[in-house]
CSV table of C-alpha atoms in Angstrom, one decimal:
chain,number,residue,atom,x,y,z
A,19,UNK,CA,19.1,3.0,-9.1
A,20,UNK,CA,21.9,2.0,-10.8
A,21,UNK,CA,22.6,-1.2,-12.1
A,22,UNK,CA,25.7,-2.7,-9.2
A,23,UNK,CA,23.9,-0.7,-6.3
A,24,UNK,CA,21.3,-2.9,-4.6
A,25,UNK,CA,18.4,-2.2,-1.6
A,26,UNK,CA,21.3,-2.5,1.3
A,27,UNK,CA,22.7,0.5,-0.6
A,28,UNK,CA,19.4,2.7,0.2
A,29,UNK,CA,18.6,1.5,3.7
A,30,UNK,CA,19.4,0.7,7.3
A,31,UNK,CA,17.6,-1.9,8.3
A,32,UNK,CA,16.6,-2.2,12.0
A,33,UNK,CA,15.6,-5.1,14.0
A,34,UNK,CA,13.9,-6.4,17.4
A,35,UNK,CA,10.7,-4.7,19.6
A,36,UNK,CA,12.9,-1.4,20.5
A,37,UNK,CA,14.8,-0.2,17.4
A,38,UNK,CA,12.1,-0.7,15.0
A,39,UNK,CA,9.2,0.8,17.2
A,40,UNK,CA,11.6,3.9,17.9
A,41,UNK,CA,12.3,4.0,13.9
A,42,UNK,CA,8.7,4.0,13.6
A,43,UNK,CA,7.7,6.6,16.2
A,44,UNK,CA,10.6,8.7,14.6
A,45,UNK,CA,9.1,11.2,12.6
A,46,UNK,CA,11.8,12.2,11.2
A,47,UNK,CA,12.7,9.1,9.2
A,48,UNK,CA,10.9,7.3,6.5
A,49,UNK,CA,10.4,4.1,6.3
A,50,UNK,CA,10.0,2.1,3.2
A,51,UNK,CA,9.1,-1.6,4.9
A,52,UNK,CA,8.2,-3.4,8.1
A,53,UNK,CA,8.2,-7.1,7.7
A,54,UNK,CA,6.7,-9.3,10.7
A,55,UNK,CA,7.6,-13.0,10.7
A,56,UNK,CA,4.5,-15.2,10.2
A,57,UNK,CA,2.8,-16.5,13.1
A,58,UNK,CA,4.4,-13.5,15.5
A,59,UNK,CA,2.0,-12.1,17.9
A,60,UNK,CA,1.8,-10.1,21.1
A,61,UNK,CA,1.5,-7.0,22.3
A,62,UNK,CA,4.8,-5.3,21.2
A,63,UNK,CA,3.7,-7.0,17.6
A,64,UNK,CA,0.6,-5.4,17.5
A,65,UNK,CA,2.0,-2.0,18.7
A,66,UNK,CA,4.6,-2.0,15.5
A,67,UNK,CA,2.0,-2.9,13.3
A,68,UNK,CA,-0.5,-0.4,14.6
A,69,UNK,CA,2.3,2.3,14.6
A,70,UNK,CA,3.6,1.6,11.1
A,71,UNK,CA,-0.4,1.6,9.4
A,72,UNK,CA,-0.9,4.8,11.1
A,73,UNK,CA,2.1,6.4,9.4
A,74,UNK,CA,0.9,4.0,6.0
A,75,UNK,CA,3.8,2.2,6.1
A,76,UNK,CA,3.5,-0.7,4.1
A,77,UNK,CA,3.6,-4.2,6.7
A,78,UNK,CA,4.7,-7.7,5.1
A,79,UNK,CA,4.2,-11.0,6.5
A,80,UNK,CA,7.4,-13.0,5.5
A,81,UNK,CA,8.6,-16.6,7.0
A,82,UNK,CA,10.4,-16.5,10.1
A,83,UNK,CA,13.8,-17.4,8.3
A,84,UNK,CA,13.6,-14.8,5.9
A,85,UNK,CA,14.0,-12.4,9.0
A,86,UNK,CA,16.3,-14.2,10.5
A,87,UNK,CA,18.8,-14.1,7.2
A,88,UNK,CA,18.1,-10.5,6.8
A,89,UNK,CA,18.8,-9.4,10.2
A,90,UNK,CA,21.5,-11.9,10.9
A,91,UNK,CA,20.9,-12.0,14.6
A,92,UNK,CA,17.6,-14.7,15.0
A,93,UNK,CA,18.3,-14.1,18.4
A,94,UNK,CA,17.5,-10.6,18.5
A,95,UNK,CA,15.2,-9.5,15.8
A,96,UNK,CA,11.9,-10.6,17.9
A,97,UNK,CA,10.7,-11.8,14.0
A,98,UNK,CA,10.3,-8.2,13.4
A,99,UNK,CA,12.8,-6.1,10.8
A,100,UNK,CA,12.1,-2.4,9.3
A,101,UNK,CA,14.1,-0.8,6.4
A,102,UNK,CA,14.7,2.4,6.9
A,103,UNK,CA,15.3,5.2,4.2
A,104,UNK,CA,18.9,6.4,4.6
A,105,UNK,CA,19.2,9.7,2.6
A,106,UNK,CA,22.3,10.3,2.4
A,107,UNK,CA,23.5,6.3,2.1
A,108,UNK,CA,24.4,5.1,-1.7
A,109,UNK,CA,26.8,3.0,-3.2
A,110,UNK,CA,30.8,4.0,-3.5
A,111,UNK,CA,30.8,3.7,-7.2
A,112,UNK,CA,27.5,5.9,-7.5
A,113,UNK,CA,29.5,8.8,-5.5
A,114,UNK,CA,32.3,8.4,-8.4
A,115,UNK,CA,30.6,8.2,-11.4
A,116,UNK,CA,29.9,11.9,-12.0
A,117,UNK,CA,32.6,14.2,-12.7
A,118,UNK,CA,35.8,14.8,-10.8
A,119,UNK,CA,34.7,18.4,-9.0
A,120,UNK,CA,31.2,16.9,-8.1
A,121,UNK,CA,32.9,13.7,-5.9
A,122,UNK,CA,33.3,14.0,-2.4
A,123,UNK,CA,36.5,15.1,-1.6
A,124,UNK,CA,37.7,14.4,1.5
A,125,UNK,CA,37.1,10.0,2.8
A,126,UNK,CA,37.2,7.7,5.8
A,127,UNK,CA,37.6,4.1,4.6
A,128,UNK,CA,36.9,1.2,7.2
A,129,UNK,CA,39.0,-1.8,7.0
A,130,UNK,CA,38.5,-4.9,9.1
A,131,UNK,CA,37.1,-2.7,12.3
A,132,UNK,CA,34.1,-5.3,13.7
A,133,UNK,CA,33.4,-4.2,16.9
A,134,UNK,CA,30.0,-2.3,16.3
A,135,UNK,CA,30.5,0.4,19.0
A,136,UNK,CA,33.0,1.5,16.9
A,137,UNK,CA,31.5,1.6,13.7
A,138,UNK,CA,28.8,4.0,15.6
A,139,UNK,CA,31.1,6.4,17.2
A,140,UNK,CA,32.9,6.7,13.9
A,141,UNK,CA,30.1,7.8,11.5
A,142,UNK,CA,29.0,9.9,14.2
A,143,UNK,CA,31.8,11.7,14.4
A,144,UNK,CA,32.7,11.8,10.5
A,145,UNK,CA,28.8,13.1,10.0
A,146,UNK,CA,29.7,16.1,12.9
A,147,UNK,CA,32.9,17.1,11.2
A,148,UNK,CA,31.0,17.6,8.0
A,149,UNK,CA,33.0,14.9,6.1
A,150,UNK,CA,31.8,14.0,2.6
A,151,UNK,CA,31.8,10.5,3.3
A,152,UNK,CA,32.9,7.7,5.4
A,153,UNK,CA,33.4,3.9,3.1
A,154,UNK,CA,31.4,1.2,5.1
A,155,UNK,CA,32.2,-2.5,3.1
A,156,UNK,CA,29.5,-4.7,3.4
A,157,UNK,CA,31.6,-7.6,4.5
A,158,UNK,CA,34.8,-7.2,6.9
A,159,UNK,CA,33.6,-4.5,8.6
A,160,UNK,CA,30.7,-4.5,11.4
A,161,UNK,CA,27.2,-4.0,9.6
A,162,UNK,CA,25.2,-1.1,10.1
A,163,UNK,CA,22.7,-2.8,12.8
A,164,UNK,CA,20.6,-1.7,15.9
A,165,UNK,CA,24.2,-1.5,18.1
A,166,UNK,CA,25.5,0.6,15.2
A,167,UNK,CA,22.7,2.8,14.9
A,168,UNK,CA,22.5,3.2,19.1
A,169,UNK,CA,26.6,3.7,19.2
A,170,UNK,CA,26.1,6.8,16.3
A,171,UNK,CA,23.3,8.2,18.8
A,172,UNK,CA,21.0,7.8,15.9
A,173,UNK,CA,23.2,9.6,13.1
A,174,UNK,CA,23.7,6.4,11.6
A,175,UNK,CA,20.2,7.0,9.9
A,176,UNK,CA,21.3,10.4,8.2
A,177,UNK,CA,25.6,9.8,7.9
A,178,UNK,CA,27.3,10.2,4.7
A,179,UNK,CA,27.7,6.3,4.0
A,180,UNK,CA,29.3,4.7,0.8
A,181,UNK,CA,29.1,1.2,0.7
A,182,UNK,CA,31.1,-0.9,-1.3
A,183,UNK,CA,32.0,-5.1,-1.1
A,184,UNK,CA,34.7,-4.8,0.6
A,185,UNK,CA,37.4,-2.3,1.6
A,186,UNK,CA,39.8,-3.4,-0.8
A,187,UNK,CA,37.3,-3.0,-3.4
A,188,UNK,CA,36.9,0.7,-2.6
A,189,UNK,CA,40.6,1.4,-2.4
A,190,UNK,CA,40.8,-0.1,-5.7
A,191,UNK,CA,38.1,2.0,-7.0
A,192,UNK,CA,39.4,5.5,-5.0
A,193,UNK,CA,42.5,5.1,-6.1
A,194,UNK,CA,41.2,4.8,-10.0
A,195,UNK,CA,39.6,7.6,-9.4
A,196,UNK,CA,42.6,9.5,-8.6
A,197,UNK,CA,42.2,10.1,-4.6
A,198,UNK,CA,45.0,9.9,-2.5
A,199,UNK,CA,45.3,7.1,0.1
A,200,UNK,CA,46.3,7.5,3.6
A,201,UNK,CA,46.7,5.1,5.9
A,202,UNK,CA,47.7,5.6,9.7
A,203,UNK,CA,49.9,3.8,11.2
A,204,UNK,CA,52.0,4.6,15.3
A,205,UNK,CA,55.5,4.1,13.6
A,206,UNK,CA,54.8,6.2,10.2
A,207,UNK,CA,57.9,9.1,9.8
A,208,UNK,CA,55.5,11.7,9.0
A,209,UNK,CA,52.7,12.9,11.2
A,210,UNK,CA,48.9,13.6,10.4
A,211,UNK,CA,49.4,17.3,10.7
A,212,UNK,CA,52.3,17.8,8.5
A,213,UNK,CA,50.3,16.0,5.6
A,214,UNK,CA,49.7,18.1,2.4
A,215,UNK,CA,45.9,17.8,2.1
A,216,UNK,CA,45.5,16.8,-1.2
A,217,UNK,CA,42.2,17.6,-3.2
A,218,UNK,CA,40.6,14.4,-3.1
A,219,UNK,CA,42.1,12.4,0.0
A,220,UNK,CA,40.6,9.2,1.7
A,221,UNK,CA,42.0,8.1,5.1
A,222,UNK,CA,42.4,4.5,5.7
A,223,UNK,CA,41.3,3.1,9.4
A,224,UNK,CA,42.4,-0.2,10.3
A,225,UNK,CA,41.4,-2.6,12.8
A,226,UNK,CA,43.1,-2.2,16.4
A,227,UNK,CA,44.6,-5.5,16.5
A,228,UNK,CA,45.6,-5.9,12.8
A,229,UNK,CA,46.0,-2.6,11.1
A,230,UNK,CA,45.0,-1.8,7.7
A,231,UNK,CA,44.8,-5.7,5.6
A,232,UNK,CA,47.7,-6.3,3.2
A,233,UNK,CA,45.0,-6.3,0.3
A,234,UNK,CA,44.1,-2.5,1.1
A,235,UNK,CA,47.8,-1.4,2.0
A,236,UNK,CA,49.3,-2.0,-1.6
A,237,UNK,CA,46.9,0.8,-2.6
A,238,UNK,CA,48.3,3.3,0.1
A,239,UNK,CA,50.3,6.2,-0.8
A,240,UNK,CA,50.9,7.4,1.7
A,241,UNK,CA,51.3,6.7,6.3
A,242,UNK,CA,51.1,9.1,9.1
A,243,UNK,CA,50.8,8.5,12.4
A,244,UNK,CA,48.9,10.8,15.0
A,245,UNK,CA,51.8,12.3,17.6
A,246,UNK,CA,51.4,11.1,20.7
A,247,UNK,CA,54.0,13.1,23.4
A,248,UNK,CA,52.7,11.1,26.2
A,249,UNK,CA,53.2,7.4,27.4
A,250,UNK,CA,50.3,5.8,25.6
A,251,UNK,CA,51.0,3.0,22.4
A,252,UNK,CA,48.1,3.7,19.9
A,253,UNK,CA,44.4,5.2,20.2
A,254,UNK,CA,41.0,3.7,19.9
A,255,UNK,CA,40.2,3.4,16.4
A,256,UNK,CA,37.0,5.9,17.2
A,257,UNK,CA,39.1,7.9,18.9
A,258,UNK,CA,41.7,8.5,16.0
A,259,UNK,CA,38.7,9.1,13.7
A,260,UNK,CA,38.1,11.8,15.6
A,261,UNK,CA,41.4,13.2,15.1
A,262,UNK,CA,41.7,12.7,11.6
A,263,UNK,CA,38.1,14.2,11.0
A,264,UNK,CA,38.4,17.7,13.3
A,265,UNK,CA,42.1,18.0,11.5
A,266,UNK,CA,40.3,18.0,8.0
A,267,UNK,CA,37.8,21.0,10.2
A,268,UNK,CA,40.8,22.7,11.6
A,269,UNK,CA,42.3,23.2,8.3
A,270,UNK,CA,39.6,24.2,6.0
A,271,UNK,CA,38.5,26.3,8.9
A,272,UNK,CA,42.2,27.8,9.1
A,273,UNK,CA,41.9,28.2,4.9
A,274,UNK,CA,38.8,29.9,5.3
A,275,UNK,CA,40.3,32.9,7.5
């Protein structure tokens, strides 16, 4: 692992009864940890822990608290937490230190878009259109928690996710490293399909109520908006990640024939 990536680089981690037992019963995902707060009990307790020996998945006994700052939501985490392998999930400057032609090409960046439903539908969508990678900060945007991973339909587990501090941190970054940024934006002169794709492009998706932040829009070359002939403002953000994604599959599939 490399020496600025850390464990919330590698894994999803899962919280509460549901999430973790249907992590656990998922064979299809490997799990490096379940923790268990001291002094839990009960039946759904003793099903996780039964569930994650059988599969020799290694069970900790941590203090309440430490579950409760990893999770974030002492609320909801039912003092149980799993970290799931995501295999696909690494750190933004990882996928940009190796050389030019081996970097994913084409980008979604998240900027300031909390509402986790979103954040789901998004990487869902991105991971469907077969896009190289979709930019997920760690702060300022909603973390990648139980209603992100239900919201994906799952795909959260096995999406193309960079992670960086923040979003202005990975402009900076993707912008060093010679990709294009392009931001939408309703009043842009130029419209998403009359962009020249360049090689290495990342897409910029701001919040709904804000837009893209002024520390990530000094870094943008470039706005389009998405052409909109009928009588509606603006698009979910989820939504207009969908457009921006099949566009990228429309034209490599239009390049291809």
């Amino acid at each position: 692992m490399r020496e600025d990536e850390s464990p919330k680089d590698r894994f999803v981690t899962v919280y509460g009864f549901r999430p973790v037992l249907a992590a656990l019963t998922d064979d299809g995902l490997t799990i490096d940890k379940v923790m268990v707060a001291e002094g839990a009990r009960g039946p759904s307790v003793r099903e996780i822990v039964a569930a994650a020996e059988g599969r020799r998945i290694p069970v900790v006994r941590v203090p309440p608290a430490r579950i409760s700052l990893l999770s974030g939501s002492p609320r909801h985490d039912n003092g149980v937490l799993a970290d799931v392998v995501a295999p696909q999930m690494r750190s933004l400057a990882g996928a940009l230190d190796r050389r030019h032609h081996e970097r994913p090409r084409t980008l979604l960046v998240l900027d300031g878009i909390t509402t986790p439903a979103n954040v789901g539908m998004i990487l869902r969508t991105a991971t469907a259109a077969g896009l190289d990678g979709i930019v997920v900060p760690h702060r300022g945007v909603a973390g990648i928690d139980p209603l992100v991973v239900k919201a994906s339909a799952g795909v959260a587990f096995r999406a193309p996710i960079l992670r960086s501090e923040t979003a202005a941190d990975a402009a900076e970054r993707l912008v060093e490293a010679g990709y294009a940024l392009v931001g939408l934006s309703a009043d842009a002169p130029a419209t998403l399909f009359d962009l020249p794709l360049p090689s290495h492009v990342a897409f910029v998706l701001g919040s709904e109520t804000t837009g893209v932040t002024a520390e990530v829009r000094r870094h943008v070359a470039e706005w389009v908006r998405i052409p909109m002939p009928g009588a509606v403002e603006s698009l979910n953000v989820a939504s207009a990640a969908a457009v921006v994604s099949f566009e990228v599959v429309r034209r490599a599939t239009a390049a291809r024939s």
